[in-house]
Tab-separated table of C-alpha atoms in Angstrom:
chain	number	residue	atom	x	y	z
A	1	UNK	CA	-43.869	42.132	10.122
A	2	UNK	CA	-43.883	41.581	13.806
A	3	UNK	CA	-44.950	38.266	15.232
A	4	UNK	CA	-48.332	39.591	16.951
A	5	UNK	CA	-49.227	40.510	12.996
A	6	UNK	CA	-47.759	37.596	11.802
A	7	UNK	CA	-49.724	35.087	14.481
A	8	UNK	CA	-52.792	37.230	13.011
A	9	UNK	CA	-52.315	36.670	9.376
A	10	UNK	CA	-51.533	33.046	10.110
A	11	UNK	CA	-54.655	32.465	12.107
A	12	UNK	CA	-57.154	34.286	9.386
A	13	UNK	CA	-55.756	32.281	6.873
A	14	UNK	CA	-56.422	29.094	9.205
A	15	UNK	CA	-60.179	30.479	9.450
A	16	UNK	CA	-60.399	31.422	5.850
A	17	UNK	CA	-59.736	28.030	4.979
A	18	UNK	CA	-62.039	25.949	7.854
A	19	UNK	CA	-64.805	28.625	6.587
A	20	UNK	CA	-64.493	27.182	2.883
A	21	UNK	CA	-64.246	23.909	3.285
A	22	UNK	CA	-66.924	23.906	5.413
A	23	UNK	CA	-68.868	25.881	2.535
A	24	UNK	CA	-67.796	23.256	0.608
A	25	UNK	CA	-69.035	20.453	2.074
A	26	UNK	CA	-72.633	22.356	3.128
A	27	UNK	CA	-72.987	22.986	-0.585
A	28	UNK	CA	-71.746	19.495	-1.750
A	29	UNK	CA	-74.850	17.929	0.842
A	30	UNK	CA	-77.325	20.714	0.119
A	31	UNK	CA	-76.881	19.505	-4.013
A	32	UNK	CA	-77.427	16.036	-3.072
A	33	UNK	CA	-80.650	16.659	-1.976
A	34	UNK	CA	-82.100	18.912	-5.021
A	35	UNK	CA	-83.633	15.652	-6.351
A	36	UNK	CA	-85.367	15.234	-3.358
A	37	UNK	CA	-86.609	18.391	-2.869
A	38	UNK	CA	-87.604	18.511	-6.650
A	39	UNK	CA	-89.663	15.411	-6.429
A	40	UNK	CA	-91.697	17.110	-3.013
A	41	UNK	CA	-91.977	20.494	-4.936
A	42	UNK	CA	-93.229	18.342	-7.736
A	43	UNK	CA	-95.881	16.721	-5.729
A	44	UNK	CA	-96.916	19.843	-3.800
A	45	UNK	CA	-97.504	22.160	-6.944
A	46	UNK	CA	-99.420	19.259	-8.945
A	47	UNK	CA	-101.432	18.321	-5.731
A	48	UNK	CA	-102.567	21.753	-5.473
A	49	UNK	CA	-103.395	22.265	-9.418
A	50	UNK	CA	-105.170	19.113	-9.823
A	51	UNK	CA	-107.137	19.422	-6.164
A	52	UNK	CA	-105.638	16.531	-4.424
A	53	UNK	CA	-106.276	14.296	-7.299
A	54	UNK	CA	-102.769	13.481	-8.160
A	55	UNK	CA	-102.341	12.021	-4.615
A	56	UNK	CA	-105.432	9.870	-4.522
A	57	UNK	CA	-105.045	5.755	-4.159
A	58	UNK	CA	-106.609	6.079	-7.535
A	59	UNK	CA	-103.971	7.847	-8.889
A	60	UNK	CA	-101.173	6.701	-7.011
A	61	UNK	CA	-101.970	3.430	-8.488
A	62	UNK	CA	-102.041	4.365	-12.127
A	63	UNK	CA	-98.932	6.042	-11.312
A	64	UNK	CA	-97.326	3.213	-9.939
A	65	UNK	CA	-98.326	1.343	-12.908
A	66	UNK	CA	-96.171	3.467	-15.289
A	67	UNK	CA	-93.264	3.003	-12.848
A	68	UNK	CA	-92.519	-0.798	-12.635
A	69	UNK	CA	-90.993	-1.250	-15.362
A	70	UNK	CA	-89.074	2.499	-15.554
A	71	UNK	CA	-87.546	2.314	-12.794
A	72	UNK	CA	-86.169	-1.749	-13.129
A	73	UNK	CA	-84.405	-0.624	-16.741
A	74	UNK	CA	-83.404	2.479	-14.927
A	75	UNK	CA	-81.612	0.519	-12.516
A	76	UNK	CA	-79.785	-1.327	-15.409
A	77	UNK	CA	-78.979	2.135	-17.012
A	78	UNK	CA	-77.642	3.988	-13.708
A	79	UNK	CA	-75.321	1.088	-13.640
A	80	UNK	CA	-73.777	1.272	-16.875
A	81	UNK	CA	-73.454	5.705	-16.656
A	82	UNK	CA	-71.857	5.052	-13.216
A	83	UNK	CA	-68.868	3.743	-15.252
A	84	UNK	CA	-69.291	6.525	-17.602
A	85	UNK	CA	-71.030	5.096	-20.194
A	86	UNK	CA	-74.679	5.470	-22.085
A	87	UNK	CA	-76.882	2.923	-23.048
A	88	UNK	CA	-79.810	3.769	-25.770
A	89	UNK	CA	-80.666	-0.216	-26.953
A	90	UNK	CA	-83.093	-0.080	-23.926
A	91	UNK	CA	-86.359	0.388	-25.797
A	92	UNK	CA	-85.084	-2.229	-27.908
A	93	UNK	CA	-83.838	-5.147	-25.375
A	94	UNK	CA	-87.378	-4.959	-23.932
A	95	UNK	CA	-89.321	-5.339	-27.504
A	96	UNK	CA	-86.494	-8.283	-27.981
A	97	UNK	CA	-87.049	-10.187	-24.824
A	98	UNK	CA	-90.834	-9.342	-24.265
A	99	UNK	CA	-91.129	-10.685	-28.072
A	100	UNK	CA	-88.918	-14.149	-26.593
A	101	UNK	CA	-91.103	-14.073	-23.280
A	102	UNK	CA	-94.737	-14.107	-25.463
A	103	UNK	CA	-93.484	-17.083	-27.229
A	104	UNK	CA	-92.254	-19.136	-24.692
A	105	UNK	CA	-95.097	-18.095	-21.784
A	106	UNK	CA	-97.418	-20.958	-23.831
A	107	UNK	CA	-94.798	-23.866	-22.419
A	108	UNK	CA	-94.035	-21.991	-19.149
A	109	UNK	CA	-94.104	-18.974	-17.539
A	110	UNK	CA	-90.976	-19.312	-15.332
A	111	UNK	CA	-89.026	-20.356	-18.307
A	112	UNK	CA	-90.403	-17.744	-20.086
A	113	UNK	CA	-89.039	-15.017	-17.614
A	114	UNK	CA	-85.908	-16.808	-17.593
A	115	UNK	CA	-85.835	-16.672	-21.024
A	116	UNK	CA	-86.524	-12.736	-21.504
A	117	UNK	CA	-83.634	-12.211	-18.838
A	118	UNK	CA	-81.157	-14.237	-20.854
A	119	UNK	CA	-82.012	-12.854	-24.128
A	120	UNK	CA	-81.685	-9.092	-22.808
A	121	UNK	CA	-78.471	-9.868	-21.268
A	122	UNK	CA	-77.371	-11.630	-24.384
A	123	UNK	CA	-78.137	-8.602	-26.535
A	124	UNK	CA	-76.539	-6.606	-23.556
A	125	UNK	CA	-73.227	-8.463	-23.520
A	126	UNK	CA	-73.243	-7.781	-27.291
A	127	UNK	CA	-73.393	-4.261	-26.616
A	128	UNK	CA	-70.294	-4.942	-23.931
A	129	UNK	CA	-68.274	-6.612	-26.544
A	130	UNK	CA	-68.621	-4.501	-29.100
A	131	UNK	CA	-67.482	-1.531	-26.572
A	132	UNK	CA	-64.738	-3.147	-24.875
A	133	UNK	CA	-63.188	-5.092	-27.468
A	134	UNK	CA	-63.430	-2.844	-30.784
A	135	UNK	CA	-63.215	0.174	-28.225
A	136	UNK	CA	-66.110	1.855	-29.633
A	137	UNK	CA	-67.779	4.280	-27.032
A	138	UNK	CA	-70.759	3.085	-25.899
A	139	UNK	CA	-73.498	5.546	-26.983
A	140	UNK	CA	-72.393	4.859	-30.778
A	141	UNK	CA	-72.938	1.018	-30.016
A	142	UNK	CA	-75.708	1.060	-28.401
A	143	UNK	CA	-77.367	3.573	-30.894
A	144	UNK	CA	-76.485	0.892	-33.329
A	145	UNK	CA	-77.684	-2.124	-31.843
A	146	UNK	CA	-80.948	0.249	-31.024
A	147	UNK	CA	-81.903	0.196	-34.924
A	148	UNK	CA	-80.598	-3.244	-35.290
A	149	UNK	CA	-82.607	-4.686	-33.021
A	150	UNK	CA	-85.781	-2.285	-33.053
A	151	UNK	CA	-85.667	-3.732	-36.651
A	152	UNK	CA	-85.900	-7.129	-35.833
A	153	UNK	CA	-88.662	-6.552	-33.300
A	154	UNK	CA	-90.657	-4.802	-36.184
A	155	UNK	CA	-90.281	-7.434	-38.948
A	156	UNK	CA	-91.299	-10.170	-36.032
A	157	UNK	CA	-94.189	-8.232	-35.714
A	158	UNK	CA	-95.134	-6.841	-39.048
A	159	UNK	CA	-98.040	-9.198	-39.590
A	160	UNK	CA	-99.641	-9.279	-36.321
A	161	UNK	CA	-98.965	-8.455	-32.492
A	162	UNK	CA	-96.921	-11.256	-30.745
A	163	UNK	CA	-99.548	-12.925	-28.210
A	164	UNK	CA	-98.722	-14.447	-24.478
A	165	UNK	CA	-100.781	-16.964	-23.360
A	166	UNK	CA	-103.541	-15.579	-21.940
A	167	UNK	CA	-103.064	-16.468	-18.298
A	168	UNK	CA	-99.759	-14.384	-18.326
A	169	UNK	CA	-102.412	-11.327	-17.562
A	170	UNK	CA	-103.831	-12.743	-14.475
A	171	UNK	CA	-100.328	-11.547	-12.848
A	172	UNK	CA	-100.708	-8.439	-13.367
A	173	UNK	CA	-101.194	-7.698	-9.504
A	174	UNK	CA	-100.175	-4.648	-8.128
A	175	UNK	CA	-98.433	-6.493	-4.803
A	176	UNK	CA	-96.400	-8.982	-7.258
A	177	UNK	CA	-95.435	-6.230	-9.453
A	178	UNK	CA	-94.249	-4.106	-6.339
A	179	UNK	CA	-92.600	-7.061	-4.792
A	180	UNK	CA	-90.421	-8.230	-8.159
A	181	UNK	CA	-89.719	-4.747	-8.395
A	182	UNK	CA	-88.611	-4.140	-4.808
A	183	UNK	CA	-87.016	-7.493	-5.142
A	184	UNK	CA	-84.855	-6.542	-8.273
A	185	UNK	CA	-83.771	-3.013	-6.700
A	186	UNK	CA	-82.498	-4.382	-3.704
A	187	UNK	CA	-80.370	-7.154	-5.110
A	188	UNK	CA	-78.836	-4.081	-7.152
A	189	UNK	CA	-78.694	-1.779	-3.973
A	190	UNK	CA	-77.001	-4.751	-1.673
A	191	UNK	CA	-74.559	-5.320	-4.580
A	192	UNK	CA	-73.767	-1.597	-5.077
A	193	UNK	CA	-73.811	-0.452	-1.673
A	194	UNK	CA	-71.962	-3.558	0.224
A	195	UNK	CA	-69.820	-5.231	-2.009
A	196	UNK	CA	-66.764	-3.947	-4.307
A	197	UNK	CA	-68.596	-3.640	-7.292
A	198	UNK	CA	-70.290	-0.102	-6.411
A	199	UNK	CA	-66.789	1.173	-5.397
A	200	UNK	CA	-65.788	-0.137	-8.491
A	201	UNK	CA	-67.842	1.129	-10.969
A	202	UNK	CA	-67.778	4.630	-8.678
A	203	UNK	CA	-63.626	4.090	-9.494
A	204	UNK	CA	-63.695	3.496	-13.025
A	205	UNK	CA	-66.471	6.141	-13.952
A	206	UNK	CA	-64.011	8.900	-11.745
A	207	UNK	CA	-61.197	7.630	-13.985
A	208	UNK	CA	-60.770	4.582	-15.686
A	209	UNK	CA	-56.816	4.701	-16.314
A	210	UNK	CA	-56.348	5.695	-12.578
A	211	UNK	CA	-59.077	2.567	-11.844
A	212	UNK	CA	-56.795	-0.011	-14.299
A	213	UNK	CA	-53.825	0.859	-12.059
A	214	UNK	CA	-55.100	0.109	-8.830
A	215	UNK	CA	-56.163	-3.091	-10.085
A	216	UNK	CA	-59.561	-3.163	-11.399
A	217	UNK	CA	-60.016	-5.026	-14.089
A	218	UNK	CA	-62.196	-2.621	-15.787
A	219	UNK	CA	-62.830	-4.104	-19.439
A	220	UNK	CA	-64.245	-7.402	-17.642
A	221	UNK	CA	-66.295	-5.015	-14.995
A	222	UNK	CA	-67.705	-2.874	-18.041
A	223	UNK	CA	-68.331	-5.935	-20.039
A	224	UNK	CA	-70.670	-7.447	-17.570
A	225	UNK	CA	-72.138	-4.404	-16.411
A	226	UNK	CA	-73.752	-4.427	-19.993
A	227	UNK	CA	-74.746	-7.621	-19.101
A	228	UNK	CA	-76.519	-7.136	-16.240
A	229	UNK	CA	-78.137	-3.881	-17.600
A	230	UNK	CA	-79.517	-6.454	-20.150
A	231	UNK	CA	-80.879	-8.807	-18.089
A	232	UNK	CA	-82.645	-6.224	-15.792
A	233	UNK	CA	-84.577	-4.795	-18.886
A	234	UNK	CA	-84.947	-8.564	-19.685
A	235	UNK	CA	-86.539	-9.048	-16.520
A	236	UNK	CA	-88.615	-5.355	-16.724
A	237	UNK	CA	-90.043	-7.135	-20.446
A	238	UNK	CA	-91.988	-9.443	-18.126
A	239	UNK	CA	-93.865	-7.086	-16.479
A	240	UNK	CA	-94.493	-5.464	-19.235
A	241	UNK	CA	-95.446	-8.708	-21.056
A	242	UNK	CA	-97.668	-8.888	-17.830
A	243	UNK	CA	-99.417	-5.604	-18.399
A	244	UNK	CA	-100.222	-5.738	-22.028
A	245	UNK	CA	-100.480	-9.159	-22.609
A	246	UNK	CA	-99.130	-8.796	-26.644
A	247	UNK	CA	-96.629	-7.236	-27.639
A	248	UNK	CA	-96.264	-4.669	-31.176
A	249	UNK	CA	-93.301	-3.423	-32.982
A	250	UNK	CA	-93.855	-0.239	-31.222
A	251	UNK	CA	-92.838	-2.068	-27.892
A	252	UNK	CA	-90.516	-0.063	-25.806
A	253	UNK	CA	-90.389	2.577	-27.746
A	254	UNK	CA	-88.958	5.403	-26.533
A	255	UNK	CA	-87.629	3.612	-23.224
A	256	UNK	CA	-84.488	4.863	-23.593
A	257	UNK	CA	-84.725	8.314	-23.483
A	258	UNK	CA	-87.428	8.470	-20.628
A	259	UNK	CA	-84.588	6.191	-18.743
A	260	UNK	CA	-82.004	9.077	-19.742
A	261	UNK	CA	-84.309	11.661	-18.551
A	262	UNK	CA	-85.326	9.976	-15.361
A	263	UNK	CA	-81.955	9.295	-14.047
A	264	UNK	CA	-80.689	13.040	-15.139
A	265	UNK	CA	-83.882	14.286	-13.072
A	266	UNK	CA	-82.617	11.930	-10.330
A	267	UNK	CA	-79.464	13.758	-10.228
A	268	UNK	CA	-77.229	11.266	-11.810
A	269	UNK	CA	-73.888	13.420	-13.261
A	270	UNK	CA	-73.659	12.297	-17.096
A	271	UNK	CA	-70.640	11.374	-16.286
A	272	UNK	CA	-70.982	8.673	-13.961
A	273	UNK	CA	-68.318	8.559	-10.898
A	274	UNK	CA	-68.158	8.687	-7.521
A	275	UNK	CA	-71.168	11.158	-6.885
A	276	UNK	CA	-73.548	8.410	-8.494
A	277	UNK	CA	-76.331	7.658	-6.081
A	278	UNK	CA	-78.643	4.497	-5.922
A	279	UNK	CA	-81.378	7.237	-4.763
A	280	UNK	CA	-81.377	8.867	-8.194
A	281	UNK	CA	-83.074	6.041	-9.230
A	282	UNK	CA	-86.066	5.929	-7.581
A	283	UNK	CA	-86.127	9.715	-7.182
A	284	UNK	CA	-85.603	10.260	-10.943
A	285	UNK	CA	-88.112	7.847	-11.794
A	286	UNK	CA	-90.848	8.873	-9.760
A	287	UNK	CA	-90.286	12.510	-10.736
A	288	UNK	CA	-90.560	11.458	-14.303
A	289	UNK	CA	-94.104	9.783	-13.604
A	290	UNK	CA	-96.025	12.091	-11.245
A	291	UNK	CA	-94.950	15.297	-13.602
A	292	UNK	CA	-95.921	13.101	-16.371
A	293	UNK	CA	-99.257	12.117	-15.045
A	294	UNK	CA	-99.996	15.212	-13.682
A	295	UNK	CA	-99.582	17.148	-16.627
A	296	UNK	CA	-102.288	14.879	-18.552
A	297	UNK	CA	-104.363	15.546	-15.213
A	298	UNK	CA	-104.512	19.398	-16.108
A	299	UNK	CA	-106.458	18.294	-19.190
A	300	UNK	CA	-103.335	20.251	-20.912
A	301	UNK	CA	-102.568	20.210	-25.058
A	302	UNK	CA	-100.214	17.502	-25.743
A	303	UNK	CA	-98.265	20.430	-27.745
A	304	UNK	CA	-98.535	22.251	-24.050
A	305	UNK	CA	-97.524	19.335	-21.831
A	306	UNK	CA	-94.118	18.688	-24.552
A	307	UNK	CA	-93.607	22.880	-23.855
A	308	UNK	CA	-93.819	22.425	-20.289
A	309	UNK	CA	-91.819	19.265	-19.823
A	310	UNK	CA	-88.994	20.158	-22.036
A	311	UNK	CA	-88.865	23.797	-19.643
A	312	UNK	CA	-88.931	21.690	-16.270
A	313	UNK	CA	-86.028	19.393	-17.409
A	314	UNK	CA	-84.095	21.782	-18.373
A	315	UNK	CA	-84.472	23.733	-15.224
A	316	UNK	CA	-83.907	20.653	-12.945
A	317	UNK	CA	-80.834	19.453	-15.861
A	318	UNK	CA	-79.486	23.117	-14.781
A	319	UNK	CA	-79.885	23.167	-10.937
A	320	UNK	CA	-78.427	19.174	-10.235
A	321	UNK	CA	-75.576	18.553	-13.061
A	322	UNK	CA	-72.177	18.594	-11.558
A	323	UNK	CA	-70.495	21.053	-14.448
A	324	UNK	CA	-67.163	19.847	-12.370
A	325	UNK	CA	-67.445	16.077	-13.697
A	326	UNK	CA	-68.370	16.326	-17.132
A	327	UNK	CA	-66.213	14.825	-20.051
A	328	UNK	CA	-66.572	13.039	-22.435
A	329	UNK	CA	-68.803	10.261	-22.170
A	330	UNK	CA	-67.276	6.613	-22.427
């Protein structure tokens, strides 16, 4: 080989591999913003099916009404599957501490809400326990405690609907309920984005042997990330304490898998890791709502609107999973 052919060779294989890593990285950005473009595809379509109705103050509002307390559990949630984990006691936390924040809202309100936060974070840290210590993976525990404690909340509400005190209703303002919710995300965001704790989690979801060697103390971090996912659906109970006023054994029912399916819209890998982003949160859980609402909108058969829904998440499941980070799940 002479060296004019060999300068050649050397220099295509330079360009060859600028060209894919560049590929690489335009492809890596372009998937980060499928969510996005999901949710404005999502809008469009239903805007022009439903004649503009979908994005009238009207319905905005009803929309918004469904998303308070979605996307506050979410936030809970997308902490604990950053680390790799699942949570399903969701539904459950917030019939437990909206139950605890009906009973209490006759002495006071602010206790009250202090009250539902504790007792979701208490069930929450006995999720964390029961995961770290007896090193059980979390979606068996947490589908445990989700009978055990969807149980309780039934027999405390066999014979009649736990009442709040009546007042409780009068807060159910659509600026309060935007503020506590803005309020709750952003404490989450500020911790996530500029402390150690997002890198963290982000470390241990990537690899939690590789995260316990560089000094993380990751049963501790996982521990109280149940915690906190607790006490935000603890907190979430009092708006929904706020909006209904009584609470039934069929309280939060469900929660947990329109959480799942909100974040997954929202792009969130399964797994958890580095590529979680605080955006799938509010992306997912808007997504979630306007194709929910919309689909009622179109006067469509329940049967129909299942059909469709089941077809659309499975489409957007397809197009945003990262295949690349999937094991199995903590």
């Amino acid at each position: 080989m002479t060296e004019k052919t060999k300068e050649l060779t050397y220099k295509d294989i330079l360009i060859g591999k600028l060209r894919r890593i560049k590929g690489a990285i335009g492809s890596s950005q372009l998937h980060d913003f499928f969510p996005l473009i999901g949710l404005l595809i999502i809008i469009a379509v239903f805007a022009v099916m439903t004649d503009m109705r979908i994005v009238e103050a009207k319905s905005i509002n009803l929309i918004l009404s469904q998303v308070y307390v979605l996307m506050i559990a979410s936030t809970g949630v997308f902490l604990v599957m950053t680390i790799g984990g699942l949570d399903f006691s969701q539904g459950s936390i917030l019939g437990i501490a909206s139950i605890v924040i009906s009973y209490l809202s006759f002495y006071s309100i602010p206790l009250a809400l202090a009250a539902g936060i504790m007792a979701g974070a208490a069930i929450g840290a006995f999720n964390g326990l029961f995961h770290v210590k007896c090193k059980i993976p979390s979606f068996i525990v947490t589908i445990c405690t989700m009978y055990l404690f969807r149980g309780l909340c039934a027999y405390i509400t066999t014979d009649a609907p736990v009442a709040a005190v009546t007042s409780i209703t009068g807060l159910n303002l659509t600026w309060l309920k935007i503020t506590l919710t803005a309020a709750a995300l952003l404490l989450v965001y500020a911790i996530f984005s500029f402390t150690k704790v997002g890198i963290c989690l982000k470390a241990i979801g990537a690899g939690e042997t590789a995260a316990r060697f560089s000094g993380i103390r990751t049963n501790l971090t996982k521990f109280f990330i149940f915690v906190a996912a607790g006490g935000l659906t603890g907190f979430a109970a009092f708006l929904n304490v706020v909006k209904v006023g009584s609470i039934t054994a069929t309280a939060g029912n469900q929660l947990e898998t329109q959480i799942l399916i909100a974040l997954v819209l929202g792009g969130l890998p399964i797994s958890g890791g580095a590529k979680a982003r605080f955006s799938n949160i509010v992306i997912g859980t808007l997504i979630y709502c306007i194709l929910n609402n919309g689909l009622v909108m179109l006067g469509l058969d329940t049967a129909v609107q299942q059909l469709i829904k089941g077809a659309i998440f499975l489409f957007v499941v397809a197009l945003t999973i990262d295949k690349k980070s999937l094991h199995i799940i903590k």
